[in-house]
PDB file of C-alpha atoms in Angstrom:
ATOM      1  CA  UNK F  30     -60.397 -18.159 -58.833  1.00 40.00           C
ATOM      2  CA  UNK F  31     -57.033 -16.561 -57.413  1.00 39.00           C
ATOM      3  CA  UNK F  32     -57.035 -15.682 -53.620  1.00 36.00           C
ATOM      4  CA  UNK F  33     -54.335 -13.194 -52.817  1.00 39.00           C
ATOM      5  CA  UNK F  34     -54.432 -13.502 -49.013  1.00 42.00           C
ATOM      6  CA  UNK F  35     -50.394 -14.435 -49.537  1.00 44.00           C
ATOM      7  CA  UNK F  36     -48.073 -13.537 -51.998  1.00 45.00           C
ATOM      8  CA  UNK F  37     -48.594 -15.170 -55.484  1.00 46.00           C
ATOM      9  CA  UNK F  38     -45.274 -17.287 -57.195  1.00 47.00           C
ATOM     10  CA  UNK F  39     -45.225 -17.581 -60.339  1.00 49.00           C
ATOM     11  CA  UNK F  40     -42.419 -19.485 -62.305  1.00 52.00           C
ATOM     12  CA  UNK F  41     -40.606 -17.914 -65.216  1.00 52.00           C
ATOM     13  CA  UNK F  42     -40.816 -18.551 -68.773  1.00 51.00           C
ATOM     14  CA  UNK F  43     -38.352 -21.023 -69.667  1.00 51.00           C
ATOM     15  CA  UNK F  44     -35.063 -19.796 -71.643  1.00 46.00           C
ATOM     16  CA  UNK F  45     -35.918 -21.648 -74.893  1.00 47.00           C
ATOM     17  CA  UNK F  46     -39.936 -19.981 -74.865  1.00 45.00           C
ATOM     18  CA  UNK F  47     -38.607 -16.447 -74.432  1.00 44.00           C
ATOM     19  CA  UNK F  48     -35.405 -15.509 -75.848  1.00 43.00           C
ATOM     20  CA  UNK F  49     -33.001 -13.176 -73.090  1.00 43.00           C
ATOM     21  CA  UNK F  50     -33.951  -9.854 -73.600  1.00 41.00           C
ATOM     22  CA  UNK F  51     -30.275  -8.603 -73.388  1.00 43.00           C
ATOM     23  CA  UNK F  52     -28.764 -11.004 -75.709  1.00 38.00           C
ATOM     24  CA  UNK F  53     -27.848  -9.416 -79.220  1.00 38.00           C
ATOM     25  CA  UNK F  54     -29.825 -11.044 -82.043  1.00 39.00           C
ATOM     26  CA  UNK F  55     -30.426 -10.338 -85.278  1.00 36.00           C
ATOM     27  CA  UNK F  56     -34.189  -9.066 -85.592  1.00 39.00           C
ATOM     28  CA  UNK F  57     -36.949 -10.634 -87.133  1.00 40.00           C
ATOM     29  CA  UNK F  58     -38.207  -7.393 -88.355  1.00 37.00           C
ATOM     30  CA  UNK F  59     -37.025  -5.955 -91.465  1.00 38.00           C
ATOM     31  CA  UNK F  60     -35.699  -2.648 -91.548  1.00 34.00           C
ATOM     32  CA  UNK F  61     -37.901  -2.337 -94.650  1.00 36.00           C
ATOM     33  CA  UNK F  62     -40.926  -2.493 -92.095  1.00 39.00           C
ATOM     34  CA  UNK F  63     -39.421   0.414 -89.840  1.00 37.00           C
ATOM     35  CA  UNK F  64     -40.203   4.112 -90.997  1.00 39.00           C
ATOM     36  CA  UNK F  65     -39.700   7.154 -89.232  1.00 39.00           C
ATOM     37  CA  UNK F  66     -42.876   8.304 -87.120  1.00 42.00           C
ATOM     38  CA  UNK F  67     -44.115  11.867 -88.863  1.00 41.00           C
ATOM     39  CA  UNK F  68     -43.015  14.769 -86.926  1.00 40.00           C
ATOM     40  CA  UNK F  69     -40.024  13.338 -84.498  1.00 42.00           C
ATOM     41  CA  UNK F  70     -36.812  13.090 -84.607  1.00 40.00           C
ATOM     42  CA  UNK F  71     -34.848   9.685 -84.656  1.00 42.00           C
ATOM     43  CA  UNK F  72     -38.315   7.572 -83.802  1.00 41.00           C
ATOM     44  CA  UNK F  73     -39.372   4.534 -85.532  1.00 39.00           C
ATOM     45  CA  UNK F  74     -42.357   2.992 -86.435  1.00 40.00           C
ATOM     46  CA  UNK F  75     -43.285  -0.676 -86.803  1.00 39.00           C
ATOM     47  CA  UNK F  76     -46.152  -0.251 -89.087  1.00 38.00           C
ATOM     48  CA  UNK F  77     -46.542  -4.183 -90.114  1.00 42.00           C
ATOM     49  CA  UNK F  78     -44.730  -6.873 -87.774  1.00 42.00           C
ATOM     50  CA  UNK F  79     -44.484  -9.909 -89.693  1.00 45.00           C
ATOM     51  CA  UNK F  80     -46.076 -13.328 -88.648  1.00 47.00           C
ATOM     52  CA  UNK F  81     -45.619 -14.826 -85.667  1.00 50.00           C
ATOM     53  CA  UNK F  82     -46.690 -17.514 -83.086  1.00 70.00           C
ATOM     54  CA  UNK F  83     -46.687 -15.642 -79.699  1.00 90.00           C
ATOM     55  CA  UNK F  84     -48.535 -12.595 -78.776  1.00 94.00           C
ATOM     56  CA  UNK F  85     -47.031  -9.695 -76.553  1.00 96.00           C
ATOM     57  CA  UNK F  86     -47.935  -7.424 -73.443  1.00 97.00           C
ATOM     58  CA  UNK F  87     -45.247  -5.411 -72.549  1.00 98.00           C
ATOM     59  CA  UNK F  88     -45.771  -3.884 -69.098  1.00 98.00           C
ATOM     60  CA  UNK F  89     -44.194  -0.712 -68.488  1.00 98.00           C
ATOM     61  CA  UNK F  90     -43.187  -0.264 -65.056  1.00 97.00           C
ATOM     62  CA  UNK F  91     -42.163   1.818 -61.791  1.00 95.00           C
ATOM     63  CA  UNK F  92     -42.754   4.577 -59.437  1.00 91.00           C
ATOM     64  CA  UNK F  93     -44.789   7.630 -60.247  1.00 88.00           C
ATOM     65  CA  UNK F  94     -42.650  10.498 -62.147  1.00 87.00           C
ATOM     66  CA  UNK F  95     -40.689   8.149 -63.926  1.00 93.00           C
ATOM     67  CA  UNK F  96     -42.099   8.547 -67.110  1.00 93.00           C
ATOM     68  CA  UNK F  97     -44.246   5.278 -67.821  1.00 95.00           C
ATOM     69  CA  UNK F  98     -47.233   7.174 -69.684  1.00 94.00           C
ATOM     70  CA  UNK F  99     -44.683   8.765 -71.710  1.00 95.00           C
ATOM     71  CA  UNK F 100     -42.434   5.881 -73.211  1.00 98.00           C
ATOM     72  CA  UNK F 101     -45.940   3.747 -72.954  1.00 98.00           C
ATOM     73  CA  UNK F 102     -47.463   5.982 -75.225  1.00 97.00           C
ATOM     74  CA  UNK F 103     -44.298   5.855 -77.767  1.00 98.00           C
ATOM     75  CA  UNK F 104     -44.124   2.311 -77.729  1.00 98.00           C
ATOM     76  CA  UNK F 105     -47.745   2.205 -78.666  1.00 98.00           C
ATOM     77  CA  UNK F 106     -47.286   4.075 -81.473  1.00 97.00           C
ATOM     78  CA  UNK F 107     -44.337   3.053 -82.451  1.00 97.00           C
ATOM     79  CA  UNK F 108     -45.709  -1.002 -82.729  1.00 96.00           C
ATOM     80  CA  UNK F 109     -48.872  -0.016 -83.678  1.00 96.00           C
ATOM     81  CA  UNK F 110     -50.198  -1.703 -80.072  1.00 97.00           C
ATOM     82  CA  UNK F 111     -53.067  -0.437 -78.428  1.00 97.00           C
ATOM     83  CA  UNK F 112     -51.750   0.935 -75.043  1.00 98.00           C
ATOM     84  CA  UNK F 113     -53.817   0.625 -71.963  1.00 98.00           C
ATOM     85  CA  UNK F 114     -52.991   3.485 -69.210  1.00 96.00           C
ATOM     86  CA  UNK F 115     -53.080   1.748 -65.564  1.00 94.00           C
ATOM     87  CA  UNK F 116     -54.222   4.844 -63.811  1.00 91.00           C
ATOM     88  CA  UNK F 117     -57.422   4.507 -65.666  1.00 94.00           C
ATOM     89  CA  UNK F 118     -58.571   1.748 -64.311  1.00 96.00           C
ATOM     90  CA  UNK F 119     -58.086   2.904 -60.320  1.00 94.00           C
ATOM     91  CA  UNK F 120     -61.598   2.553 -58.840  1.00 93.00           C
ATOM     92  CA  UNK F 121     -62.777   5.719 -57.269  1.00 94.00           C
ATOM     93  CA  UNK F 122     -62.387   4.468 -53.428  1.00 95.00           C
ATOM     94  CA  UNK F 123     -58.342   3.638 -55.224  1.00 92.00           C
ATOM     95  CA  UNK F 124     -58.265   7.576 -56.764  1.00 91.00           C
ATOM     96  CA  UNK F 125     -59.716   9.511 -53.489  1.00 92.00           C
ATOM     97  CA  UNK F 126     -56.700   7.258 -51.666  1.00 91.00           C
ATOM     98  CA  UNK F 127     -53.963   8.597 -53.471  1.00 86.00           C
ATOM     99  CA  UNK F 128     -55.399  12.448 -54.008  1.00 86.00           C
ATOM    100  CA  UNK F 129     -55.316  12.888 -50.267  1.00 88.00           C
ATOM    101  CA  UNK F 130     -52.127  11.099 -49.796  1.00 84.00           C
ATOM    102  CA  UNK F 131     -53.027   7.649 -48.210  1.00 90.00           C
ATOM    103  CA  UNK F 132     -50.866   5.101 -49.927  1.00 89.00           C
ATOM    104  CA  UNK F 133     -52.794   1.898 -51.129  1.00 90.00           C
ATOM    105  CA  UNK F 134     -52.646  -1.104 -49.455  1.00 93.00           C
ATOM    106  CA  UNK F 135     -52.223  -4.824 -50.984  1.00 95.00           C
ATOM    107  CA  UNK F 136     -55.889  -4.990 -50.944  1.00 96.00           C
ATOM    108  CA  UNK F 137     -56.603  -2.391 -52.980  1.00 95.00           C
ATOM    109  CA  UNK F 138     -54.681  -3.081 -55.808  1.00 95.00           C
ATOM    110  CA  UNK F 139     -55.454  -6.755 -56.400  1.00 96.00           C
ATOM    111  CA  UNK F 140     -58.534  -6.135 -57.990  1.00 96.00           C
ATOM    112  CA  UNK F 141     -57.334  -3.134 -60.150  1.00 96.00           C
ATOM    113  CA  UNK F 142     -53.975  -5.644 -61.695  1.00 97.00           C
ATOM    114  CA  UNK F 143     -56.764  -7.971 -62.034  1.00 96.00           C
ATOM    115  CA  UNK F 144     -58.366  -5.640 -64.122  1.00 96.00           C
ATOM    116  CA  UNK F 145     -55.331  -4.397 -65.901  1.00 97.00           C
ATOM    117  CA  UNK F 146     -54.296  -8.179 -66.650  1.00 96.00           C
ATOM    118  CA  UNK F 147     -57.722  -9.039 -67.994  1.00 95.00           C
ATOM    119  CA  UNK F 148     -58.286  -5.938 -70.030  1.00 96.00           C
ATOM    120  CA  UNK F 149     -54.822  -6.796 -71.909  1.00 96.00           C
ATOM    121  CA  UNK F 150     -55.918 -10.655 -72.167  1.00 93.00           C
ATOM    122  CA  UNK F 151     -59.516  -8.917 -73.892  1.00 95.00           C
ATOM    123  CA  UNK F 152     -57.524  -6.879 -76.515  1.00 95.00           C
ATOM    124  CA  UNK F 153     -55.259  -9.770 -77.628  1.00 93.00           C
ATOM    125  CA  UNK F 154     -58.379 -12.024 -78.016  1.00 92.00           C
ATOM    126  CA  UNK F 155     -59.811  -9.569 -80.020  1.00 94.00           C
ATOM    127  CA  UNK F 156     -56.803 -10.134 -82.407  1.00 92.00           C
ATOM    128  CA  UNK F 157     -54.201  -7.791 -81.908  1.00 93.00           C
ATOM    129  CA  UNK F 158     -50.696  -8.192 -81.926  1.00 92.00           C
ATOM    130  CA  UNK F 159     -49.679  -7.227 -78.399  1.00 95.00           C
ATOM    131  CA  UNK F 160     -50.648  -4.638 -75.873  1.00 97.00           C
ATOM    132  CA  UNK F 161     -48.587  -1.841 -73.991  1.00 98.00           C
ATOM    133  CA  UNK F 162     -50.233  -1.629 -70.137  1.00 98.00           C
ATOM    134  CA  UNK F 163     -48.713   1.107 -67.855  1.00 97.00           C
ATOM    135  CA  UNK F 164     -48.849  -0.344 -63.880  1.00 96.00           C
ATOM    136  CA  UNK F 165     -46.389   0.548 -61.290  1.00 94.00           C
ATOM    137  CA  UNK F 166     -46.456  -3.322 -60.048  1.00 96.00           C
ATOM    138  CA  UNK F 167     -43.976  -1.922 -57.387  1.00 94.00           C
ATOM    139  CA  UNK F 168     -43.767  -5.422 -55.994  1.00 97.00           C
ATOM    140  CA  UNK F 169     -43.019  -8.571 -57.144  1.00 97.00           C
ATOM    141  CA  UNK F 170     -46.322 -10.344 -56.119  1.00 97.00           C
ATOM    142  CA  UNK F 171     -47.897  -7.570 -58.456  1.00 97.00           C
ATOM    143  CA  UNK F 172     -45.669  -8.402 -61.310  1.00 97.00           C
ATOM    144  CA  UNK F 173     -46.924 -11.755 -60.560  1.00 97.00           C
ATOM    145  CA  UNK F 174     -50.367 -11.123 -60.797  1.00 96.00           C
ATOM    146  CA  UNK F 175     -49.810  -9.900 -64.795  1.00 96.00           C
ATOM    147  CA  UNK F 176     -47.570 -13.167 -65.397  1.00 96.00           C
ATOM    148  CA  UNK F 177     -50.474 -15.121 -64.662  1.00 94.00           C
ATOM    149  CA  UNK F 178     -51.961 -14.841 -68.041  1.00 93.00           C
ATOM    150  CA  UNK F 179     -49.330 -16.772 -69.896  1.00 91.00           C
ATOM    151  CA  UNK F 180     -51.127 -19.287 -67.867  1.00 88.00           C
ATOM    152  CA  UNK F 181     -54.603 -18.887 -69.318  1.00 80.00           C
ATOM    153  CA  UNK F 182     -53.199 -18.246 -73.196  1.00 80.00           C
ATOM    154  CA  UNK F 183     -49.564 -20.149 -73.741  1.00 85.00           C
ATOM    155  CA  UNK F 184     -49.010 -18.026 -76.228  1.00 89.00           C
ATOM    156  CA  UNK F 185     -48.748 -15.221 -75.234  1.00 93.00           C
ATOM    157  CA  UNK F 186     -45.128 -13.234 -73.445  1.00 95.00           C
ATOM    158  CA  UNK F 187     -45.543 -10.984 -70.324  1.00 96.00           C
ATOM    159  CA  UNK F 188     -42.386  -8.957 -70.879  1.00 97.00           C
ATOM    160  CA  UNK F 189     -41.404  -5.757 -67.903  1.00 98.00           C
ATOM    161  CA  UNK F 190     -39.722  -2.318 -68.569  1.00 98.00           C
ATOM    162  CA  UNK F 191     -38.791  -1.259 -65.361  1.00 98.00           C
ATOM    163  CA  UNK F 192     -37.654   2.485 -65.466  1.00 97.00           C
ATOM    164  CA  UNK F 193     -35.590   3.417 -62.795  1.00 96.00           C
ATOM    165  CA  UNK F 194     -34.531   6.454 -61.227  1.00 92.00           C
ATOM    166  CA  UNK F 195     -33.427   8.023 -58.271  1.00 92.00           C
ATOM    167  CA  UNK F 196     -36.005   9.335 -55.323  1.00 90.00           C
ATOM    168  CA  UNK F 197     -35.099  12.785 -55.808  1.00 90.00           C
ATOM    169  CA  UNK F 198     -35.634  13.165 -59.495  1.00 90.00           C
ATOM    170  CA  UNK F 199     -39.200  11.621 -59.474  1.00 89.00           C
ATOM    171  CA  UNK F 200     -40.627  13.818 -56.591  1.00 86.00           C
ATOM    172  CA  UNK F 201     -38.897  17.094 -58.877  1.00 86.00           C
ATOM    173  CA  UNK F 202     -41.107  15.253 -61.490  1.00 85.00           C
ATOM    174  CA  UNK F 203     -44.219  14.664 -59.717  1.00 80.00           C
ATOM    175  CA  UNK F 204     -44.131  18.295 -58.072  1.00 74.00           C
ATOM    176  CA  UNK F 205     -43.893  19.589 -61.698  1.00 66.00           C
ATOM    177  CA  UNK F 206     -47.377  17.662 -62.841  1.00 68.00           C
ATOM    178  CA  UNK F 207     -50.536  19.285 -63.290  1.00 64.00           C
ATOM    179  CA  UNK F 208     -54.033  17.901 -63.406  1.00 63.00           C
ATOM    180  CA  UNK F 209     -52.977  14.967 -61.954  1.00 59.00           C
ATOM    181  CA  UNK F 210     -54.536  13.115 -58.712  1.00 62.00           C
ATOM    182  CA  UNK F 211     -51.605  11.601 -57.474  1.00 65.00           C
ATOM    183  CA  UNK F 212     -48.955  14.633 -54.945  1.00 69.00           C
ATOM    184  CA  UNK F 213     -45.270  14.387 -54.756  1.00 70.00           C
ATOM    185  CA  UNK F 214     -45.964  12.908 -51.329  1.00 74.00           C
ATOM    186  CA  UNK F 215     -46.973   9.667 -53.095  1.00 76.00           C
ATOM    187  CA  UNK F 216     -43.611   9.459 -53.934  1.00 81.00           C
ATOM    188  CA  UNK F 217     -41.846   8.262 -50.660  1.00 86.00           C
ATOM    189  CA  UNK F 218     -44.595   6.180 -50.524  1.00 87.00           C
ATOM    190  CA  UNK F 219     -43.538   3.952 -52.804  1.00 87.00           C
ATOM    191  CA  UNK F 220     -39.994   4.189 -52.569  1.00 89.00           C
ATOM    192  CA  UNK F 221     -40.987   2.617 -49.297  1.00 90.00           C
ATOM    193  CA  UNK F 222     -42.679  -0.379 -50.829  1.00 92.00           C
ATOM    194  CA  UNK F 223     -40.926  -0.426 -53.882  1.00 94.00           C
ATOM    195  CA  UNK F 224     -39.267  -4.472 -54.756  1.00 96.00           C
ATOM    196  CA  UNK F 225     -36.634  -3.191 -57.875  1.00 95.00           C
ATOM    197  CA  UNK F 226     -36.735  -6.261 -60.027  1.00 96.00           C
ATOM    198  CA  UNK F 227     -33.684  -9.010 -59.575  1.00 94.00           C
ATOM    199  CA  UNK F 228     -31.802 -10.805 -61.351  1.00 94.00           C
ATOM    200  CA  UNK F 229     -35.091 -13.839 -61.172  1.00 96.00           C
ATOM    201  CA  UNK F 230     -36.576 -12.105 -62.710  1.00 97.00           C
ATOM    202  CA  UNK F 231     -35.535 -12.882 -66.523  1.00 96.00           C
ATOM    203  CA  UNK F 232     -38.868 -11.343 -68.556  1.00 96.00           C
ATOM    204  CA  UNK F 233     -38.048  -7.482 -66.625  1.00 97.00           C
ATOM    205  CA  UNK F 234     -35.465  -5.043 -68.741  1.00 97.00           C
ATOM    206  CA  UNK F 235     -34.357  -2.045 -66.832  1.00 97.00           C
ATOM    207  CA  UNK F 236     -33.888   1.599 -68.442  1.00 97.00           C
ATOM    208  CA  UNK F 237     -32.272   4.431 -66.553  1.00 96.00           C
ATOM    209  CA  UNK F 238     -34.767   7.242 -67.036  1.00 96.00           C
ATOM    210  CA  UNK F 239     -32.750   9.876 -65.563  1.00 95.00           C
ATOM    211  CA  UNK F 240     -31.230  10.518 -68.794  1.00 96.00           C
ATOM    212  CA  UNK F 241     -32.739  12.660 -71.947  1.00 96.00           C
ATOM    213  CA  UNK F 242     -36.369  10.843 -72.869  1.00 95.00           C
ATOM    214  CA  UNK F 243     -34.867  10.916 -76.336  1.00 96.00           C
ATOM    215  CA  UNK F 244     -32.656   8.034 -75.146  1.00 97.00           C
ATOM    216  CA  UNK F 245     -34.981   6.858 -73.282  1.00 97.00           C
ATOM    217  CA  UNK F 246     -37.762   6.270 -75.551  1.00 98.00           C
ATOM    218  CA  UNK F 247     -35.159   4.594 -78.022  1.00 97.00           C
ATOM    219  CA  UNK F 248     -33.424   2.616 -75.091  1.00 97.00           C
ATOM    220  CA  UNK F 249     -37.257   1.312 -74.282  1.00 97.00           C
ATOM    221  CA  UNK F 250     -38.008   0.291 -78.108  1.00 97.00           C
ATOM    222  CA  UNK F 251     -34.843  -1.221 -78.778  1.00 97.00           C
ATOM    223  CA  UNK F 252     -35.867  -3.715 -75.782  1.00 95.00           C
ATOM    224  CA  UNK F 253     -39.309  -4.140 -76.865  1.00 96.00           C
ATOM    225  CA  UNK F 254     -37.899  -5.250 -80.473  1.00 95.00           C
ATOM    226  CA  UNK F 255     -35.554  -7.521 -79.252  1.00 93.00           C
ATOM    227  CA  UNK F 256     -37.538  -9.504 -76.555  1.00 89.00           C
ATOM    228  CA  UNK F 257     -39.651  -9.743 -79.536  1.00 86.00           C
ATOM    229  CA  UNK F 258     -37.555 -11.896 -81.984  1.00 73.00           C
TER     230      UNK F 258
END
């Protein structure tokens, strides 16, 4: 049973269990395998990923605005992994926070990225491939939290997108949304609290989401497919 009443370390895979994300290697997957998705332009699909030995959950990752549910939700379709949206999981007390503007404490997110990290360890059990799980995990200690089930399944590979962007253009975002519970006020928030991932860190890529999501989206994949090889 994890306390979190101090910040939890976790070590990093070890180089020859995950291969460097930003290395160029030739992929495992055959082009034969990749097919354009039905109505886009330039998108791929992995519709059949050959055998393998490890398992996947690719955490996509980062302040609110900066497009998580969107590339999440490509990815997803693009692997043919079942994607898990973070927000969904917020507990009410979590939800009423955030719609009137109080940012969330350390407390209250421990047992929602508990719940994120065993609702991805659920779907892999139940035989899929990998997962795609959308989480802010604006600090380390809450990427931490998700790295901890490599420790309860060895084979299985926590892997990070972090999508970065300036303040300014996420709170243009945010103020944009509708229907959502979270205002652009949230925003500064977590620029405030917000640990950008280091060099350490060897399992987090980061894409620069303040170009066109067509790039994006493609930048994101191309990631996903090599940290997968």
């Amino acid at each position: 049973m994890l306390t979190y009443n101090a910040p939890v370390t976790v070590p990093l895979p070890a180089p020859e269990t995950a291969a460097p994300i930003s290395a160029p290697s030739a992929s495992s997957i055959s082009m034969s395998s990749i097919k354009p998705v039905a109505g886009s332009t330039g998108a791929v699909r992995v519709h059949d990923l050959p055998p393998h030995k490890f398992h996947h959950i690719w955490l996509v990752t980062g302040p609110a605005g900066c497009g998580k549910s969107t590339v999440a939700s490509y990815l997803s379709e693009a692997l043919n992994f079942p994607y898990i949206e973070g927000d969904e999981f917020h507990p009410a007390s979590n939800v009423e926070k955030m719609s009137n503007g109080i940012p969330l404490t350390d407390a209250d997110r421990w047992d929602w990225l508990t719940a994120l990290r065993e609702e991805s360890m659920r779907r892999i059990e139940e035989g899929c491939d990998g997962v795609v799980l959308t989480c802010s995990a604006l600090k380390r200690k809450y990427r931490d939290v998700i790295r901890v089930a490599g420790y309860f399944n060895h084979s299985l590979h926590i892997h990070f997108l972090y999508l970065d962007a300036p303040e300014s253009l996420l709170l243009q975002r945010v103020a944009g949304r509708k229907n959502h519970f979270m205002p652009p006020s949230m925003v500064r928030s977590q620029f405030d609290v917000l640990e950008r991932p280091t060099s350490s860190e060897t399992d987090v890529v980061t894409v620069d989401v303040s170009r066109p999501m067509k790039l994006v989206k493609q930048d994101a994949l191309d990631a996903v497919l090599n940290g997968m090889d």
